[in-house]
XYZ file of C-alpha atoms in Angstrom:
430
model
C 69.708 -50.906 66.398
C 69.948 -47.769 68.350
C 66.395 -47.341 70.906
C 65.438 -44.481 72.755
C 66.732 -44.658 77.028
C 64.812 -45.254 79.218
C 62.836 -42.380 80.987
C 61.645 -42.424 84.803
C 62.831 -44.576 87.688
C 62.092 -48.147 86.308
C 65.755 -48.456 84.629
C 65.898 -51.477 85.901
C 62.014 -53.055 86.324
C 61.598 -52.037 82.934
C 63.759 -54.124 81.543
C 61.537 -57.437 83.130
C 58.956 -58.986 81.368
C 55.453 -59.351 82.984
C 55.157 -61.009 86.286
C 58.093 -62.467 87.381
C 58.650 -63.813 83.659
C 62.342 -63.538 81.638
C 62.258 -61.059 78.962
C 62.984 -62.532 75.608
C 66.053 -61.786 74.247
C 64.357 -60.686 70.682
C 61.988 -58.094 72.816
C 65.070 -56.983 75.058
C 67.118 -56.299 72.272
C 63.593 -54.504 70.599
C 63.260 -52.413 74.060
C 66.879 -51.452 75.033
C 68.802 -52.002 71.325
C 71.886 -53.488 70.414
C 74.205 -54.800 73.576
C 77.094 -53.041 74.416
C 79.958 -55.601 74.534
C 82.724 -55.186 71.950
C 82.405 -51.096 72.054
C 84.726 -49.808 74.062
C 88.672 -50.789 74.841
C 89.771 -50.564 79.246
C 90.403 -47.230 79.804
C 87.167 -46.185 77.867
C 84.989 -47.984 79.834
C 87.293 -47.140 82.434
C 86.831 -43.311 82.103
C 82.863 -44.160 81.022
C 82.457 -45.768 84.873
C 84.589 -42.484 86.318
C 82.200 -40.389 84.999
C 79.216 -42.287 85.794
C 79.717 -42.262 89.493
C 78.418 -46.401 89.732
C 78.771 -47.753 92.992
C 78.729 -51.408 93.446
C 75.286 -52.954 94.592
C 76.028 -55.733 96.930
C 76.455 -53.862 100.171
C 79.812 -51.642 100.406
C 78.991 -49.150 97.750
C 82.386 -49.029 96.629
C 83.031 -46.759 93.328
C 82.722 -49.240 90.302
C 85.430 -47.643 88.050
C 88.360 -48.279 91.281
C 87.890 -52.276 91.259
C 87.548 -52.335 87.644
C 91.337 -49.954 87.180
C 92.488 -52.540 89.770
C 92.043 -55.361 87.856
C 92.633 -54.019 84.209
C 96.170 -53.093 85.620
C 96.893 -56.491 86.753
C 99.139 -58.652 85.013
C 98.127 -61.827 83.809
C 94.082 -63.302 82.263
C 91.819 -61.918 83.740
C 88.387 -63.276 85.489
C 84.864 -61.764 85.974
C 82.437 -63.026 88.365
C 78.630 -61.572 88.267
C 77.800 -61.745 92.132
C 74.586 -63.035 92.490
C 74.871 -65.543 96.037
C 72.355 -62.933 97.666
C 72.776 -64.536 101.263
C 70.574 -61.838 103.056
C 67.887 -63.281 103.707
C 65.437 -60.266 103.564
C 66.942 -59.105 99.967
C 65.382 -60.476 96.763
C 66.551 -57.867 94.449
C 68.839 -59.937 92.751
C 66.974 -63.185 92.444
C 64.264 -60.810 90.259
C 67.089 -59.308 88.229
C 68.418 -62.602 87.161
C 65.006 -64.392 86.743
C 62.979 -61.747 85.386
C 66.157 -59.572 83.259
C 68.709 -62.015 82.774
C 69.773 -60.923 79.718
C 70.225 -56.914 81.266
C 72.699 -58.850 83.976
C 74.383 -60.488 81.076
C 74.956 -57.294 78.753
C 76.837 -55.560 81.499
C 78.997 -58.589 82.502
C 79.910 -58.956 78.569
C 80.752 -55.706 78.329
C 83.320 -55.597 81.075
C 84.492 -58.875 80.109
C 85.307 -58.008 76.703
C 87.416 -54.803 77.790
C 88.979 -56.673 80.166
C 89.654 -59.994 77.388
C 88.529 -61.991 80.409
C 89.782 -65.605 80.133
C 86.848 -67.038 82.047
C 83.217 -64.996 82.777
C 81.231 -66.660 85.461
C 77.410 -65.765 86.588
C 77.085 -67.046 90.420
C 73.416 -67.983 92.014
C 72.480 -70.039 94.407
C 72.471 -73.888 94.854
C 68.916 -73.732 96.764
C 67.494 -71.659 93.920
C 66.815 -74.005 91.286
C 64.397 -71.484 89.154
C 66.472 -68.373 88.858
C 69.304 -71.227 88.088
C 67.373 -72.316 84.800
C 66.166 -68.363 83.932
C 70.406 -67.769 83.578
C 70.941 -71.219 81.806
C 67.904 -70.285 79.456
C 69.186 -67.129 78.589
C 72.646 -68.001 78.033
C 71.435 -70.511 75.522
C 69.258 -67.837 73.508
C 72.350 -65.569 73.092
C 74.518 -68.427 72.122
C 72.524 -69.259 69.364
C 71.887 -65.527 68.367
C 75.729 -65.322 68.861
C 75.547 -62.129 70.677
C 78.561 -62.383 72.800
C 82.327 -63.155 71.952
C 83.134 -65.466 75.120
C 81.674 -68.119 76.601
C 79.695 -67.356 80.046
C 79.590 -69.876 82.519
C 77.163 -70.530 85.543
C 77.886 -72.209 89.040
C 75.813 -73.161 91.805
C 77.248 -71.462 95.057
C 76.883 -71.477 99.034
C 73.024 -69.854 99.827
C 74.749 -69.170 103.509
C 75.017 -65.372 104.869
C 78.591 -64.912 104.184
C 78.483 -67.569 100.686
C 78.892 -64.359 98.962
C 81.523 -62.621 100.488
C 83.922 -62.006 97.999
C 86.940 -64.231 99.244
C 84.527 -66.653 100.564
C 82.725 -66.651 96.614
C 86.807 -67.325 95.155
C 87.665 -69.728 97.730
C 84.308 -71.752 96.932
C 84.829 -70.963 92.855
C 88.275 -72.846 93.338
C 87.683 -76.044 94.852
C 87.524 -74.764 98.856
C 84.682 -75.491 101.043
C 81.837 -73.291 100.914
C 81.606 -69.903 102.927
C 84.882 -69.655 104.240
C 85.860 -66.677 103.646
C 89.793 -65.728 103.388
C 92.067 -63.540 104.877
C 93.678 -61.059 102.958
C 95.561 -60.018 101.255
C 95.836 -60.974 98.627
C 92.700 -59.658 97.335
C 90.722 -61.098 94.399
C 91.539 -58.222 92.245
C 95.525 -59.635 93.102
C 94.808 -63.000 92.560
C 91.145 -64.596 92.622
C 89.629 -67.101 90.596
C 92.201 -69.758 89.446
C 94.929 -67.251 90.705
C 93.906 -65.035 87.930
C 93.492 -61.242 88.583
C 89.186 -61.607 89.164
C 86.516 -58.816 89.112
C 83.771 -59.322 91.008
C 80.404 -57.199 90.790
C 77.337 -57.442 92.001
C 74.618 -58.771 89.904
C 72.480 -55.011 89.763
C 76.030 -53.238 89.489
C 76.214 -55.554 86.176
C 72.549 -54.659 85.073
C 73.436 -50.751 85.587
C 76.537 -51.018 82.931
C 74.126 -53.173 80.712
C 72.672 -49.914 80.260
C 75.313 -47.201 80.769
C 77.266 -49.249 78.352
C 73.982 -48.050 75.678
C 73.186 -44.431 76.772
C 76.249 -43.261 78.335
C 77.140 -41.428 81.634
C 74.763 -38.453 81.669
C 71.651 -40.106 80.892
C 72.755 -42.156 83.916
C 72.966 -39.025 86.350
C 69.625 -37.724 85.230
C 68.337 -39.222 88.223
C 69.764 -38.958 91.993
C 72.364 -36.664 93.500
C 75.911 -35.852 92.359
C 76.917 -38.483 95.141
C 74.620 -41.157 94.411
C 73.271 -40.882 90.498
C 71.266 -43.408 89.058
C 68.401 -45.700 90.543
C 68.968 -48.670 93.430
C 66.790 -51.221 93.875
C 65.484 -52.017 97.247
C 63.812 -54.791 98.757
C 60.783 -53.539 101.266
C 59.462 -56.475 103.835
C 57.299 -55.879 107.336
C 54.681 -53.613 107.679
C 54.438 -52.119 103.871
C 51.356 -52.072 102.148
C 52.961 -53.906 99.350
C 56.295 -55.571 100.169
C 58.018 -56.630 97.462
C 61.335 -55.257 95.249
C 60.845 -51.033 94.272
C 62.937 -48.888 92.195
C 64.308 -45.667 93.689
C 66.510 -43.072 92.756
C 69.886 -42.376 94.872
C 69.753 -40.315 97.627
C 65.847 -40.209 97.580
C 64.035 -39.934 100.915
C 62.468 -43.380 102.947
C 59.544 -41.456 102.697
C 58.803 -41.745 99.232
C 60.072 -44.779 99.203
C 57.680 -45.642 101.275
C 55.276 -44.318 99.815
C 55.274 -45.628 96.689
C 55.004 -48.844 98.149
C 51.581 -48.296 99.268
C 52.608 -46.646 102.792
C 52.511 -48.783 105.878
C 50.619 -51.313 107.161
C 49.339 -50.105 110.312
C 51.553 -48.318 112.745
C 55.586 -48.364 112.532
C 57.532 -48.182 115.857
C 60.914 -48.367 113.824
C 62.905 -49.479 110.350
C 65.790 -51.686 109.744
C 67.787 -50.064 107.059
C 70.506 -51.889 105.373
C 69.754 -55.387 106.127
C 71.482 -57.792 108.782
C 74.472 -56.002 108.991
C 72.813 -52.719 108.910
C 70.805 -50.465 111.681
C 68.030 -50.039 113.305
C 66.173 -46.385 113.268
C 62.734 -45.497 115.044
C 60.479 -44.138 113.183
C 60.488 -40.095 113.864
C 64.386 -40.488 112.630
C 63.883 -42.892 109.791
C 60.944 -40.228 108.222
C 63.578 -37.682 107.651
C 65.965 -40.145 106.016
C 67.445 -39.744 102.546
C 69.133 -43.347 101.705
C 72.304 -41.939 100.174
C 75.720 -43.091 101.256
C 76.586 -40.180 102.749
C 72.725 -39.290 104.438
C 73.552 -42.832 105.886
C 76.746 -42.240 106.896
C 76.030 -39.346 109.016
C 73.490 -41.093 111.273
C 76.047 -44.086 111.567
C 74.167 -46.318 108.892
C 74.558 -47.276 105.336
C 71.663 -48.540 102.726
C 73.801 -52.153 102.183
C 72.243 -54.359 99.588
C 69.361 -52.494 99.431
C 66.782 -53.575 102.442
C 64.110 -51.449 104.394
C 62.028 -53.872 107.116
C 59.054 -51.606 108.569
C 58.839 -53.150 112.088
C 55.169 -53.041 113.219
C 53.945 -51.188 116.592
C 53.089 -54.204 119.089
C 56.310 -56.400 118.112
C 58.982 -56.416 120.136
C 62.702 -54.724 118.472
C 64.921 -56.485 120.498
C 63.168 -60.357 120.580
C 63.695 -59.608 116.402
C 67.175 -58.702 117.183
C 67.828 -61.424 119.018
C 66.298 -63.892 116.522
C 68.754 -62.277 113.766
C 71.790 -62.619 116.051
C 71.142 -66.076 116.731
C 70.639 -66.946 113.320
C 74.021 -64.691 112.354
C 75.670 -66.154 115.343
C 74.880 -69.599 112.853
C 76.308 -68.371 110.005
C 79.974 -67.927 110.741
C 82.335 -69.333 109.476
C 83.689 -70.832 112.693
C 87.521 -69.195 111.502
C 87.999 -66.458 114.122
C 87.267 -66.443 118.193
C 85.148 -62.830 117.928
C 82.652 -64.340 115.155
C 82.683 -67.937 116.504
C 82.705 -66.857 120.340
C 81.702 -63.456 120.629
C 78.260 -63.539 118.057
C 76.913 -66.690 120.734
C 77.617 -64.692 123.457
C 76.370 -61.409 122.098
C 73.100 -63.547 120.482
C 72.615 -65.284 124.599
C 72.760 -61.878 126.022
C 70.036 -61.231 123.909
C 67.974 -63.835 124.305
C 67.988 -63.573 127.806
C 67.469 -60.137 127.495
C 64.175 -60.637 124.942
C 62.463 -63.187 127.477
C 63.416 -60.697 130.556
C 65.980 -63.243 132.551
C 69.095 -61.237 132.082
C 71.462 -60.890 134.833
C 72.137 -56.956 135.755
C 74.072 -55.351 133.466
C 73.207 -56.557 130.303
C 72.679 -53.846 128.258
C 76.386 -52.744 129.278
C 78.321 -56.040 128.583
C 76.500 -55.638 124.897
C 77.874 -52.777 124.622
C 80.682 -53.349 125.643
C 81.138 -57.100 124.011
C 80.062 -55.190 120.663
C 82.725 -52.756 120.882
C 85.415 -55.431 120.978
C 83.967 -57.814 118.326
C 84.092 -54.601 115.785
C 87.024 -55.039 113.542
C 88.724 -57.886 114.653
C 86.964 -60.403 112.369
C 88.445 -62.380 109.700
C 86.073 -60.710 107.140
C 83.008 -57.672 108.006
C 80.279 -60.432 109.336
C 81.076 -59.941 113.001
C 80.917 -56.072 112.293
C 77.638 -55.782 110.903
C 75.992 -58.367 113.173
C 77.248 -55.992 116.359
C 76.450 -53.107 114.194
C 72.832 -54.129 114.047
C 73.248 -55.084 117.929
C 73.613 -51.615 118.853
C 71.694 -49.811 116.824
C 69.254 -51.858 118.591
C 70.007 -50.690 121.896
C 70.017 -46.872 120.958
C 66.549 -47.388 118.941
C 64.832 -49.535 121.745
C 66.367 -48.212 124.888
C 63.233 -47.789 126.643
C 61.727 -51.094 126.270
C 65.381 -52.110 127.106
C 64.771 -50.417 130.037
C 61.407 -52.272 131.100
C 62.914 -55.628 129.314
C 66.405 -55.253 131.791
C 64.172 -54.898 134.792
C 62.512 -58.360 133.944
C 59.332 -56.771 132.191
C 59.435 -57.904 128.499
C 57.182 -56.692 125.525
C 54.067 -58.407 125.535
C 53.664 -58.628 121.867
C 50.741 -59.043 120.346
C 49.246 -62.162 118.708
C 51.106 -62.855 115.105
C 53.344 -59.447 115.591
C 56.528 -61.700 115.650
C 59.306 -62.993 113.438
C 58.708 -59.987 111.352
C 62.541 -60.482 110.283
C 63.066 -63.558 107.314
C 65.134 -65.798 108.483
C 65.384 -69.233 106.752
C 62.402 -71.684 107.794
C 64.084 -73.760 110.380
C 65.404 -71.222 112.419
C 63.829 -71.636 115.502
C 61.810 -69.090 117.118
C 63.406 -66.967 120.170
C 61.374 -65.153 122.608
């Protein structure tokens, strides 16, 4: 059954059923048509993702079609594994893809797994997330029994932790190891991953995207964003938006409008965090002239990530919400390398001190100077984007840093605090 594509920006929200419900698969197939899988041999969908442009969705943006050539050239069975750990905690994008459009997830991933004759297909979500767990198994079961797809999928329950999704630390869990711990490489999984098995591994969106592209081909996709960036990203908004929740907007398109069409802010903004934990902080006269492309990001030393914009209210303090993060990063490592293990508890101490005004002289120059020597000497990127957040802190605050140095903190205003999500028994610093 061939359908008309989809027209506008909700690509991907149109695909969900209402509220947060799973689509049917009899009214997905009746919205979007017949799936993909089985149409096209390696190097077609190979060339189809060249022309496309798809980046991957979980945080690098790395060009789909590269890791896809890497592992269709490997020797040996192949593995695919649908990334959907999501361990930042201020994302939700890909807990509503695979809860409310499982079956667009699953079109893509059966798609590349059949060009690839994957020996083993695996959907990943997260042990603490019980629901979206059971939207995955229910879906799977209604496309068994239609017999839509030629290989079995599986599903397993993964690490929820920051770095549980970091793509050696997802293999090493996926065969047997201890959960997020991630590896040093090489080899890489693309080498030898899942059961020592050349293994793909995509982000859950990336895998809704070809769901799609797989149907209405590679210019339809670049109808919307730039040369650089075509198609649509989805990006979770949190803080002070009139209506947080998970938006649709095309690549390369401006905060602004992002902003905008999520109802504008809630009060005053003093600044945005763009990109997640291991992304930057912006005030707010730079992040209204922002377009959130990979190269627009780039330039001003940021990069969109997963997909996260936090709108920090006026009245909270930057660098007390820093310094909750870094704490709560400083928690999440891995405990394999001295610069994550040692340097994060330092950098988060610093911080802490520096958020309740008690730091020694100096402070805002050992940061920058401890974040400097942290940056690329990790074991994986964790350490990187924790100090990458660190000082993009102290360039967008540096007057309160200023007042907070000389032992006069922000005197933030009742409830203007722990504007950042952080797990529920993180304890509060400041």
């Amino acid at each position: 059954m061939t359908v008309a594509p989809p027209t506008g920006l909700r690509r991907l929200l149109g695909a969900m059923g209402s509220g947060v419900a799973g689509l049917p698969l009899d009214e997905h197939l009746e919205r979007f048509g017949d799936p993909p899988a089985g149409t096209m041999s390696a190097e077609e969908l190979a060339r189809l993702l060249d022309d496309s442009g798809l980046r991957g969705r979980g945080g690098a943006g790395f060009p789909t079609s590269v890791k896809f050539r890497s592992v269709g050239s490997s020797r040996g069975r192949r593995v695919v594994v649908a990334n959907g750990a999501e361990g930042e905690p201020a994302s939700h994008k890909d807990q509503l893809l695979l809860s409310a459009a499982p079956h667009l997830v699953l079109d893509g991933v059966a798609l590349v797994a059949d060009a690839l004759s994957a020996r083993k297909t695996i959907i990943c979500v997260k042990h603490s997330d019980p629901a979206t767990q059971e939207a995955v198994i229910q879906a799977l079961a209604e496309r068994e029994q239609a017999g839509i797809d030629s290989m079995k999928i599986g599903l397993a329950g993964v690490s929820s932790g920051y770095v549980g999704g970091e793509e050696s630390a997802l293999v090493n869990e996926l065969n047997g190891g201890p959960p997020g711990k991630p590896k040093f490489v090489p080899p890489r999984p693309f080498e030898r991953g899942v059961g020592g098995h050349p293994t793909l591994i995509q982000n859950v969106e990336t895998f809704a995207h070809l769901g799609l592209i797989g149907r209405f081909g590679w210019e339809w996709y670049r109808e919307q964003g730039t040369p650089e960036d075509p198609g649509t990203h989805l990006v979770t908004l949190s803080g002070a938006i009139g209506a947080p929740g998970v938006y649709e907007m095309e690549g390369g398109g401006s905060l602004q409008a992002l902003v905008d069409a999520a109802g504008g802010t809630a009060g005053s903004v003093q600044a945005y965090l763009i990109g997640g934990y291991g992304g930057s902080w912006f005030n707010a006269g730079v992040a209204s002239r922002l377009n959130l492309g990979h190269g627009d990001m780039r330039a001003v030393g940021g990069a969109l990530g997963p997909g996260i914009v936090v709108a920090l209210p006026a009245g909270a303090c930057g660098i007390a919400e820093t310094a909750r993060v870094l704490r709560y990063m400083a928690g999440e490592s891995s405990g394999q390398c001295g610069p994550c293990l040692y340097g994060l508890a330092a950098v988060a101490y610093e911080l802490e001190e520096l958020a309740a005004g008690v730091a020694r002289p100096g402070s805002v120059e050992r940061l920058e100077r401890w974040s400097a020597d942290i940056t690329g000497r990790g074991a994986c990127s964790h350490p990187d984007g924790a100090v990458r957040m660190v000082r993009s802190c102290l360039r967008a605050f540096a007057e309160d840093l200023m007042q907070h140095e000389a032992g006069r903190p922000c005197q933030t205003m009742p409830g203007i605090r722990d504007i950042l999500p952080l797990p529920d028994n993180l304890a509060m610093v400041g």
